[in-house]
Amino acid sequence: MRYREGRFWQPDVTVATVVVADGRLLCVEERVSGRLVINQPAGHLEPDESLLEAALRETREETGWDVRLTAFLGAYQWKAPETGRHYLRFAFSAEPEHHDPARTLDDGIVQTLWLTPEELLAARDRPRGPLVWQAVSDRLAGHECARVDPREESLELVTVVLGIELEAGRREDRGHLATEDGAEEGAE
């Protein structure tokens, strides 16, 4: 498809959450096209939903965990070779807060797993796609594009992507941001 022909490229917009606790990563084992694959809690953005809301919802629906988003890891693009579908995934880092073991998980989810990075890497023949390990790798390396203010309903994101500055959810008072140790610091 070409823009000049009047058709627009419309990727599937998805979110993913890399949840880390005690050196382990929250993953889901799910059945896709007859295969058991491993993924982060992830899914499609729904109409009128913010990226943050989608990440929190998908994590809850697929794992039963309520989490606190701490950072935006990045935007990742991938084309599935089997289907030709394009995906634009927004990944977030998060910390677990509360688990509801009685919650019914989304269709297709077989179980939740807490894997070490080594265990996830050992299962490299079972990822849902290449973006699974890429987001984990970025999180483990400390690559973050922006911190998330948990008091905001929308992502306050200022980052540079391909040299273009993007900004969403702009406010006059930027408040305080959570740091990795849970303390808060004033944003200038």
mmCIF file with all atom_site columns, C-alpha atoms in Angstrom:
data_model
loop_
_atom_site.group_PDB
_atom_site.id
_atom_site.type_symbol
_atom_site.label_atom_id
_atom_site.label_alt_id
_atom_site.label_comp_id
_atom_site.label_asym_id
_atom_site.label_entity_id
_atom_site.label_seq_id
_atom_site.pdbx_PDB_ins_code
_atom_site.Cartn_x
_atom_site.Cartn_y
_atom_site.Cartn_z
_atom_site.occupancy
_atom_site.B_iso_or_equiv
_atom_site.pdbx_formal_charge
_atom_site.auth_seq_id
_atom_site.auth_comp_id
_atom_site.auth_asym_id
_atom_site.auth_atom_id
_atom_site.pdbx_PDB_model_num
ATOM 1   C CA . MET A 1 1   ? 0.000   0.000   0.000  1.00 0.00 ? 1   MET A CA 1
ATOM 2   C CA . ARG A 1 2   ? 1.164   3.464   -0.764 1.00 0.00 ? 2   ARG A CA 1
ATOM 3   C CA . TYR A 1 3   ? 0.213   6.725   0.860  1.00 0.00 ? 3   TYR A CA 1
ATOM 4   C CA . ARG A 1 4   ? 0.049   8.454   -2.511 1.00 0.00 ? 4   ARG A CA 1
ATOM 5   C CA . GLU A 1 5   ? -2.552  5.942   -3.724 1.00 0.00 ? 5   GLU A CA 1
ATOM 6   C CA . GLY A 1 6   ? -4.927  7.164   -1.017 1.00 0.00 ? 6   GLY A CA 1
ATOM 7   C CA . ARG A 1 7   ? -4.478  4.146   1.235  1.00 0.00 ? 7   ARG A CA 1
ATOM 8   C CA . PHE A 1 8   ? -2.926  4.398   4.651  1.00 0.00 ? 8   PHE A CA 1
ATOM 9   C CA . TRP A 1 9   ? -0.782  1.966   6.572  1.00 0.00 ? 9   TRP A CA 1
ATOM 10  C CA . GLN A 1 10  ? -2.693  0.955   9.676  1.00 0.00 ? 10  GLN A CA 1
ATOM 11  C CA . PRO A 1 11  ? -0.735  -1.289  12.023 1.00 0.00 ? 11  PRO A CA 1
ATOM 12  C CA . ASP A 1 12  ? -2.252  -3.216  14.899 1.00 0.00 ? 12  ASP A CA 1
ATOM 13  C CA . VAL A 1 13  ? -1.521  -1.034  17.931 1.00 0.00 ? 13  VAL A CA 1
ATOM 14  C CA . THR A 1 14  ? -0.621  -3.120  20.953 1.00 0.00 ? 14  THR A CA 1
ATOM 15  C CA . VAL A 1 15  ? 0.762   -2.657  24.451 1.00 0.00 ? 15  VAL A CA 1
ATOM 16  C CA . ALA A 1 16  ? 3.006   -4.902  26.528 1.00 0.00 ? 16  ALA A CA 1
ATOM 17  C CA . THR A 1 17  ? 4.073   -4.780  30.162 1.00 0.00 ? 17  THR A CA 1
ATOM 18  C CA . VAL A 1 18  ? 7.422   -6.043  31.435 1.00 0.00 ? 18  VAL A CA 1
ATOM 19  C CA . VAL A 1 19  ? 6.726   -6.773  35.111 1.00 0.00 ? 19  VAL A CA 1
ATOM 20  C CA . VAL A 1 20  ? 9.768   -7.544  37.261 1.00 0.00 ? 20  VAL A CA 1
ATOM 21  C CA . ALA A 1 21  ? 9.826   -8.771  40.864 1.00 0.00 ? 21  ALA A CA 1
ATOM 22  C CA . ASP A 1 22  ? 12.682  -10.447 42.736 1.00 0.00 ? 22  ASP A CA 1
ATOM 23  C CA . GLY A 1 23  ? 14.641  -10.898 39.502 1.00 0.00 ? 23  GLY A CA 1
ATOM 24  C CA . ARG A 1 24  ? 11.773  -12.684 37.751 1.00 0.00 ? 24  ARG A CA 1
ATOM 25  C CA . LEU A 1 25  ? 9.621   -11.606 34.810 1.00 0.00 ? 25  LEU A CA 1
ATOM 26  C CA . LEU A 1 26  ? 5.859   -12.015 34.710 1.00 0.00 ? 26  LEU A CA 1
ATOM 27  C CA . CYS A 1 27  ? 5.023   -13.941 31.539 1.00 0.00 ? 27  CYS A CA 1
ATOM 28  C CA . VAL A 1 28  ? 2.019   -15.696 30.098 1.00 0.00 ? 28  VAL A CA 1
ATOM 29  C CA . GLU A 1 29  ? 1.912   -19.008 28.337 1.00 0.00 ? 29  GLU A CA 1
ATOM 30  C CA . GLU A 1 30  ? -0.779  -18.825 25.691 1.00 0.00 ? 30  GLU A CA 1
ATOM 31  C CA . ARG A 1 31  ? -2.138  -20.937 22.880 1.00 0.00 ? 31  ARG A CA 1
ATOM 32  C CA . VAL A 1 32  ? -1.877  -19.212 19.485 1.00 0.00 ? 32  VAL A CA 1
ATOM 33  C CA . SER A 1 33  ? -2.654  -21.056 16.242 1.00 0.00 ? 33  SER A CA 1
ATOM 34  C CA . GLY A 1 34  ? -2.255  -24.393 18.016 1.00 0.00 ? 34  GLY A CA 1
ATOM 35  C CA . ARG A 1 35  ? 1.177   -23.537 19.513 1.00 0.00 ? 35  ARG A CA 1
ATOM 36  C CA . LEU A 1 36  ? 2.033   -22.843 23.146 1.00 0.00 ? 36  LEU A CA 1
ATOM 37  C CA . VAL A 1 37  ? 3.983   -19.584 23.173 1.00 0.00 ? 37  VAL A CA 1
ATOM 38  C CA . ILE A 1 38  ? 5.386   -17.249 25.809 1.00 0.00 ? 38  ILE A CA 1
ATOM 39  C CA . ASN A 1 39  ? 4.615   -13.552 25.917 1.00 0.00 ? 39  ASN A CA 1
ATOM 40  C CA . GLN A 1 40  ? 4.505   -10.617 28.280 1.00 0.00 ? 40  GLN A CA 1
ATOM 41  C CA . PRO A 1 41  ? 1.062   -9.499  29.332 1.00 0.00 ? 41  PRO A CA 1
ATOM 42  C CA . ALA A 1 42  ? 0.097   -7.775  26.085 1.00 0.00 ? 42  ALA A CA 1
ATOM 43  C CA . GLY A 1 43  ? -2.785  -6.972  23.804 1.00 0.00 ? 43  GLY A CA 1
ATOM 44  C CA . HIS A 1 44  ? -4.532  -4.518  21.542 1.00 0.00 ? 44  HIS A CA 1
ATOM 45  C CA . LEU A 1 45  ? -5.393  -0.923  22.335 1.00 0.00 ? 45  LEU A CA 1
ATOM 46  C CA . GLU A 1 46  ? -9.166  -0.511  22.513 1.00 0.00 ? 46  GLU A CA 1
ATOM 47  C CA . PRO A 1 47  ? -11.159 2.510   21.256 1.00 0.00 ? 47  PRO A CA 1
ATOM 48  C CA . ASP A 1 48  ? -11.086 5.541   23.595 1.00 0.00 ? 48  ASP A CA 1
ATOM 49  C CA . GLU A 1 49  ? -8.458  3.891   25.814 1.00 0.00 ? 49  GLU A CA 1
ATOM 50  C CA . SER A 1 50  ? -5.109  5.455   26.705 1.00 0.00 ? 50  SER A CA 1
ATOM 51  C CA . LEU A 1 51  ? -1.908  3.465   26.320 1.00 0.00 ? 51  LEU A CA 1
ATOM 52  C CA . LEU A 1 52  ? -1.558  3.359   30.125 1.00 0.00 ? 52  LEU A CA 1
ATOM 53  C CA . GLU A 1 53  ? -5.104  2.104   30.600 1.00 0.00 ? 53  GLU A CA 1
ATOM 54  C CA . ALA A 1 54  ? -4.541  -0.579  27.970 1.00 0.00 ? 54  ALA A CA 1
ATOM 55  C CA . ALA A 1 55  ? -1.305  -1.777  29.604 1.00 0.00 ? 55  ALA A CA 1
ATOM 56  C CA . LEU A 1 56  ? -2.956  -1.997  33.041 1.00 0.00 ? 56  LEU A CA 1
ATOM 57  C CA . ARG A 1 57  ? -6.068  -3.722  31.645 1.00 0.00 ? 57  ARG A CA 1
ATOM 58  C CA . GLU A 1 58  ? -4.173  -6.277  29.578 1.00 0.00 ? 58  GLU A CA 1
ATOM 59  C CA . THR A 1 59  ? -1.921  -7.159  32.520 1.00 0.00 ? 59  THR A CA 1
ATOM 60  C CA . ARG A 1 60  ? -4.930  -7.644  34.808 1.00 0.00 ? 60  ARG A CA 1
ATOM 61  C CA . GLU A 1 61  ? -6.935  -9.641  32.229 1.00 0.00 ? 61  GLU A CA 1
ATOM 62  C CA . GLU A 1 62  ? -4.082  -11.954 31.249 1.00 0.00 ? 62  GLU A CA 1
ATOM 63  C CA . THR A 1 63  ? -2.429  -12.521 34.645 1.00 0.00 ? 63  THR A CA 1
ATOM 64  C CA . GLY A 1 64  ? -4.763  -11.447 37.455 1.00 0.00 ? 64  GLY A CA 1
ATOM 65  C CA . TRP A 1 65  ? -2.103  -8.949  38.600 1.00 0.00 ? 65  TRP A CA 1
ATOM 66  C CA . ASP A 1 66  ? -2.675  -5.265  39.270 1.00 0.00 ? 66  ASP A CA 1
ATOM 67  C CA . VAL A 1 67  ? 0.581   -3.446  38.602 1.00 0.00 ? 67  VAL A CA 1
ATOM 68  C CA . ARG A 1 68  ? 2.106   0.017   38.921 1.00 0.00 ? 68  ARG A CA 1
ATOM 69  C CA . LEU A 1 69  ? 3.563   1.275   35.661 1.00 0.00 ? 69  LEU A CA 1
ATOM 70  C CA . THR A 1 70  ? 6.982   2.815   36.244 1.00 0.00 ? 70  THR A CA 1
ATOM 71  C CA . ALA A 1 71  ? 8.397   3.644   32.812 1.00 0.00 ? 71  ALA A CA 1
ATOM 72  C CA . PHE A 1 72  ? 7.779   3.702   29.091 1.00 0.00 ? 72  PHE A CA 1
ATOM 73  C CA . LEU A 1 73  ? 10.330  1.347   27.522 1.00 0.00 ? 73  LEU A CA 1
ATOM 74  C CA . GLY A 1 74  ? 9.738   2.160   23.894 1.00 0.00 ? 74  GLY A CA 1
ATOM 75  C CA . ALA A 1 75  ? 7.745   1.703   20.716 1.00 0.00 ? 75  ALA A CA 1
ATOM 76  C CA . TYR A 1 76  ? 8.544   -1.379  18.658 1.00 0.00 ? 76  TYR A CA 1
ATOM 77  C CA . GLN A 1 77  ? 7.534   -2.223  15.108 1.00 0.00 ? 77  GLN A CA 1
ATOM 78  C CA . TRP A 1 78  ? 7.270   -5.710  13.622 1.00 0.00 ? 78  TRP A CA 1
ATOM 79  C CA . LYS A 1 79  ? 5.750   -7.397  10.597 1.00 0.00 ? 79  LYS A CA 1
ATOM 80  C CA . ALA A 1 80  ? 4.564   -10.978 11.140 1.00 0.00 ? 80  ALA A CA 1
ATOM 81  C CA . PRO A 1 81  ? 5.998   -13.016 8.260  1.00 0.00 ? 81  PRO A CA 1
ATOM 82  C CA . GLU A 1 82  ? 3.177   -15.592 8.294  1.00 0.00 ? 82  GLU A CA 1
ATOM 83  C CA . THR A 1 83  ? 0.359   -13.057 7.982  1.00 0.00 ? 83  THR A CA 1
ATOM 84  C CA . GLY A 1 84  ? 1.999   -9.863  6.751  1.00 0.00 ? 84  GLY A CA 1
ATOM 85  C CA . ARG A 1 85  ? 0.283   -7.962  9.579  1.00 0.00 ? 85  ARG A CA 1
ATOM 86  C CA . HIS A 1 86  ? 2.158   -5.004  10.994 1.00 0.00 ? 86  HIS A CA 1
ATOM 87  C CA . TYR A 1 87  ? 2.329   -4.372  14.736 1.00 0.00 ? 87  TYR A CA 1
ATOM 88  C CA . LEU A 1 88  ? 3.233   -1.205  16.603 1.00 0.00 ? 88  LEU A CA 1
ATOM 89  C CA . ARG A 1 89  ? 3.818   -2.162  20.245 1.00 0.00 ? 89  ARG A CA 1
ATOM 90  C CA . PHE A 1 90  ? 4.201   0.260   23.141 1.00 0.00 ? 90  PHE A CA 1
ATOM 91  C CA . ALA A 1 91  ? 6.025   -1.415  26.025 1.00 0.00 ? 91  ALA A CA 1
ATOM 92  C CA . PHE A 1 92  ? 6.034   -0.398  29.681 1.00 0.00 ? 92  PHE A CA 1
ATOM 93  C CA . SER A 1 93  ? 7.960   -1.427  32.752 1.00 0.00 ? 93  SER A CA 1
ATOM 94  C CA . ALA A 1 94  ? 5.902   -2.224  35.848 1.00 0.00 ? 94  ALA A CA 1
ATOM 95  C CA . GLU A 1 95  ? 5.998   -3.529  39.401 1.00 0.00 ? 95  GLU A CA 1
ATOM 96  C CA . PRO A 1 96  ? 3.407   -5.959  40.803 1.00 0.00 ? 96  PRO A CA 1
ATOM 97  C CA . GLU A 1 97  ? 1.023   -4.627  43.450 1.00 0.00 ? 97  GLU A CA 1
ATOM 98  C CA . HIS A 1 98  ? -1.824  -7.097  44.039 1.00 0.00 ? 98  HIS A CA 1
ATOM 99  C CA . HIS A 1 99  ? -2.741  -10.519 42.685 1.00 0.00 ? 99  HIS A CA 1
ATOM 100 C CA . ASP A 1 100 ? -6.270  -11.910 42.367 1.00 0.00 ? 100 ASP A CA 1
ATOM 101 C CA . PRO A 1 101 ? -5.770  -15.685 41.994 1.00 0.00 ? 101 PRO A CA 1
ATOM 102 C CA . ALA A 1 102 ? -9.534  -16.200 41.548 1.00 0.00 ? 102 ALA A CA 1
ATOM 103 C CA . ARG A 1 103 ? -9.672  -13.994 38.444 1.00 0.00 ? 103 ARG A CA 1
ATOM 104 C CA . THR A 1 104 ? -10.564 -15.805 35.223 1.00 0.00 ? 104 THR A CA 1
ATOM 105 C CA . LEU A 1 105 ? -7.814  -15.157 32.688 1.00 0.00 ? 105 LEU A CA 1
ATOM 106 C CA . ASP A 1 106 ? -8.355  -14.188 29.040 1.00 0.00 ? 106 ASP A CA 1
ATOM 107 C CA . ASP A 1 107 ? -9.211  -16.884 26.501 1.00 0.00 ? 107 ASP A CA 1
ATOM 108 C CA . GLY A 1 108 ? -6.084  -18.579 25.193 1.00 0.00 ? 108 GLY A CA 1
ATOM 109 C CA . ILE A 1 109 ? -4.027  -17.950 28.342 1.00 0.00 ? 109 ILE A CA 1
ATOM 110 C CA . VAL A 1 110 ? -2.899  -21.320 29.708 1.00 0.00 ? 110 VAL A CA 1
ATOM 111 C CA . GLN A 1 111 ? -1.006  -20.033 32.739 1.00 0.00 ? 111 GLN A CA 1
ATOM 112 C CA . THR A 1 112 ? 1.080   -17.225 34.168 1.00 0.00 ? 112 THR A CA 1
ATOM 113 C CA . LEU A 1 113 ? 4.766   -17.811 34.791 1.00 0.00 ? 113 LEU A CA 1
ATOM 114 C CA . TRP A 1 114 ? 7.430   -15.945 36.774 1.00 0.00 ? 114 TRP A CA 1
ATOM 115 C CA . LEU A 1 115 ? 10.602  -16.649 34.785 1.00 0.00 ? 115 LEU A CA 1
ATOM 116 C CA . THR A 1 116 ? 14.173  -15.573 35.335 1.00 0.00 ? 116 THR A CA 1
ATOM 117 C CA . PRO A 1 117 ? 15.719  -13.863 32.319 1.00 0.00 ? 117 PRO A CA 1
ATOM 118 C CA . GLU A 1 118 ? 17.782  -17.027 31.790 1.00 0.00 ? 118 GLU A CA 1
ATOM 119 C CA . GLU A 1 119 ? 14.650  -19.210 31.763 1.00 0.00 ? 119 GLU A CA 1
ATOM 120 C CA . LEU A 1 120 ? 12.971  -16.887 29.268 1.00 0.00 ? 120 LEU A CA 1
ATOM 121 C CA . LEU A 1 121 ? 16.051  -16.905 27.067 1.00 0.00 ? 121 LEU A CA 1
ATOM 122 C CA . ALA A 1 122 ? 16.186  -20.725 27.272 1.00 0.00 ? 122 ALA A CA 1
ATOM 123 C CA . ALA A 1 123 ? 12.624  -20.773 25.900 1.00 0.00 ? 123 ALA A CA 1
ATOM 124 C CA . ARG A 1 124 ? 13.658  -18.652 22.900 1.00 0.00 ? 124 ARG A CA 1
ATOM 125 C CA . ASP A 1 125 ? 11.999  -21.111 20.521 1.00 0.00 ? 125 ASP A CA 1
ATOM 126 C CA . ARG A 1 126 ? 8.605   -20.299 22.109 1.00 0.00 ? 126 ARG A CA 1
ATOM 127 C CA . PRO A 1 127 ? 8.167   -16.512 22.082 1.00 0.00 ? 127 PRO A CA 1
ATOM 128 C CA . ARG A 1 128 ? 4.982   -15.041 20.624 1.00 0.00 ? 128 ARG A CA 1
ATOM 129 C CA . GLY A 1 129 ? 7.274   -12.888 18.486 1.00 0.00 ? 129 GLY A CA 1
ATOM 130 C CA . PRO A 1 130 ? 10.663  -11.158 18.504 1.00 0.00 ? 130 PRO A CA 1
ATOM 131 C CA . LEU A 1 131 ? 9.354   -8.157  20.428 1.00 0.00 ? 131 LEU A CA 1
ATOM 132 C CA . VAL A 1 132 ? 8.990   -10.253 23.607 1.00 0.00 ? 132 VAL A CA 1
ATOM 133 C CA . TRP A 1 133 ? 12.719  -10.561 24.198 1.00 0.00 ? 133 TRP A CA 1
ATOM 134 C CA . GLN A 1 134 ? 13.487  -7.103  22.792 1.00 0.00 ? 134 GLN A CA 1
ATOM 135 C CA . ALA A 1 135 ? 11.325  -5.346  25.419 1.00 0.00 ? 135 ALA A CA 1
ATOM 136 C CA . VAL A 1 136 ? 12.736  -7.541  28.209 1.00 0.00 ? 136 VAL A CA 1
ATOM 137 C CA . SER A 1 137 ? 16.268  -6.877  27.031 1.00 0.00 ? 137 SER A CA 1
ATOM 138 C CA . ASP A 1 138 ? 15.645  -3.126  27.005 1.00 0.00 ? 138 ASP A CA 1
ATOM 139 C CA . ARG A 1 139 ? 14.161  -3.263  30.520 1.00 0.00 ? 139 ARG A CA 1
ATOM 140 C CA . LEU A 1 140 ? 17.035  -5.320  31.923 1.00 0.00 ? 140 LEU A CA 1
ATOM 141 C CA . ALA A 1 141 ? 19.571  -2.961  30.334 1.00 0.00 ? 141 ALA A CA 1
ATOM 142 C CA . GLY A 1 142 ? 17.861  0.014   31.989 1.00 0.00 ? 142 GLY A CA 1
ATOM 143 C CA . HIS A 1 143 ? 16.720  1.588   28.716 1.00 0.00 ? 143 HIS A CA 1
ATOM 144 C CA . GLU A 1 144 ? 13.739  3.792   29.453 1.00 0.00 ? 144 GLU A CA 1
ATOM 145 C CA . CYS A 1 145 ? 12.327  6.528   27.259 1.00 0.00 ? 145 CYS A CA 1
ATOM 146 C CA . ALA A 1 146 ? 10.257  8.195   29.987 1.00 0.00 ? 146 ALA A CA 1
ATOM 147 C CA . ARG A 1 147 ? 9.149   7.715   33.575 1.00 0.00 ? 147 ARG A CA 1
ATOM 148 C CA . VAL A 1 148 ? 5.447   7.230   34.249 1.00 0.00 ? 148 VAL A CA 1
ATOM 149 C CA . ASP A 1 149 ? 3.704   9.367   36.868 1.00 0.00 ? 149 ASP A CA 1
ATOM 150 C CA . PRO A 1 150 ? 1.246   6.942   38.495 1.00 0.00 ? 150 PRO A CA 1
ATOM 151 C CA . ARG A 1 151 ? -1.087  9.800   39.436 1.00 0.00 ? 151 ARG A CA 1
ATOM 152 C CA . GLU A 1 152 ? -1.710  10.656  35.801 1.00 0.00 ? 152 GLU A CA 1
ATOM 153 C CA . GLU A 1 153 ? -4.433  9.008   33.759 1.00 0.00 ? 153 GLU A CA 1
ATOM 154 C CA . SER A 1 154 ? -2.509  9.577   30.558 1.00 0.00 ? 154 SER A CA 1
ATOM 155 C CA . LEU A 1 155 ? 1.124   9.039   29.768 1.00 0.00 ? 155 LEU A CA 1
ATOM 156 C CA . GLU A 1 156 ? 3.231   12.123  30.158 1.00 0.00 ? 156 GLU A CA 1
ATOM 157 C CA . LEU A 1 157 ? 5.761   11.256  27.517 1.00 0.00 ? 157 LEU A CA 1
ATOM 158 C CA . VAL A 1 158 ? 8.472   13.354  26.028 1.00 0.00 ? 158 VAL A CA 1
ATOM 159 C CA . THR A 1 159 ? 10.907  11.346  23.954 1.00 0.00 ? 159 THR A CA 1
ATOM 160 C CA . VAL A 1 160 ? 12.776  11.421  20.701 1.00 0.00 ? 160 VAL A CA 1
ATOM 161 C CA . VAL A 1 161 ? 11.883  8.868   18.052 1.00 0.00 ? 161 VAL A CA 1
ATOM 162 C CA . LEU A 1 162 ? 13.856  9.058   14.824 1.00 0.00 ? 162 LEU A CA 1
ATOM 163 C CA . GLY A 1 163 ? 14.789  12.632  15.663 1.00 0.00 ? 163 GLY A CA 1
ATOM 164 C CA . ILE A 1 164 ? 11.177  13.780  16.027 1.00 0.00 ? 164 ILE A CA 1
ATOM 165 C CA . GLU A 1 165 ? 10.038  15.027  19.430 1.00 0.00 ? 165 GLU A CA 1
ATOM 166 C CA . LEU A 1 166 ? 6.678   13.606  20.457 1.00 0.00 ? 166 LEU A CA 1
ATOM 167 C CA . GLU A 1 167 ? 4.636   14.805  23.393 1.00 0.00 ? 167 GLU A CA 1
ATOM 168 C CA . ALA A 1 168 ? 1.370   13.522  24.845 1.00 0.00 ? 168 ALA A CA 1
ATOM 169 C CA . GLY A 1 169 ? -0.584  14.458  27.962 1.00 0.00 ? 169 GLY A CA 1
ATOM 170 C CA . ARG A 1 170 ? 1.166   17.829  28.447 1.00 0.00 ? 170 ARG A CA 1
ATOM 171 C CA . ARG A 1 171 ? 0.512   19.645  31.733 1.00 0.00 ? 171 ARG A CA 1
ATOM 172 C CA . GLU A 1 172 ? 1.728   22.901  33.200 1.00 0.00 ? 172 GLU A CA 1
ATOM 173 C CA . ASP A 1 173 ? 2.611   21.301  36.561 1.00 0.00 ? 173 ASP A CA 1
ATOM 174 C CA . ARG A 1 174 ? 4.618   18.135  35.950 1.00 0.00 ? 174 ARG A CA 1
ATOM 175 C CA . GLY A 1 175 ? 4.445   17.098  39.642 1.00 0.00 ? 175 GLY A CA 1
ATOM 176 C CA . HIS A 1 176 ? 6.607   14.295  40.992 1.00 0.00 ? 176 HIS A CA 1
ATOM 177 C CA . LEU A 1 177 ? 7.905   11.140  39.343 1.00 0.00 ? 177 LEU A CA 1
ATOM 178 C CA . ALA A 1 178 ? 8.507   7.804   41.019 1.00 0.00 ? 178 ALA A CA 1
ATOM 179 C CA . THR A 1 179 ? 12.137  6.684   41.082 1.00 0.00 ? 179 THR A CA 1
ATOM 180 C CA . GLU A 1 180 ? 13.289  3.065   40.945 1.00 0.00 ? 180 GLU A CA 1
ATOM 181 C CA . ASP A 1 181 ? 13.659  2.879   44.739 1.00 0.00 ? 181 ASP A CA 1
ATOM 182 C CA . GLY A 1 182 ? 10.049  4.067   45.166 1.00 0.00 ? 182 GLY A CA 1
ATOM 183 C CA . ALA A 1 183 ? 10.991  7.540   46.372 1.00 0.00 ? 183 ALA A CA 1
ATOM 184 C CA . GLU A 1 184 ? 9.627   10.584  44.623 1.00 0.00 ? 184 GLU A CA 1
ATOM 185 C CA . GLU A 1 185 ? 11.576  13.405  43.108 1.00 0.00 ? 185 GLU A CA 1
ATOM 186 C CA . GLY A 1 186 ? 10.392  16.771  41.876 1.00 0.00 ? 186 GLY A CA 1
ATOM 187 C CA . ALA A 1 187 ? 10.266  17.197  38.151 1.00 0.00 ? 187 ALA A CA 1
ATOM 188 C CA . GLU A 1 188 ? 11.752  20.440  36.961 1.00 0.00 ? 188 GLU A CA 1
#
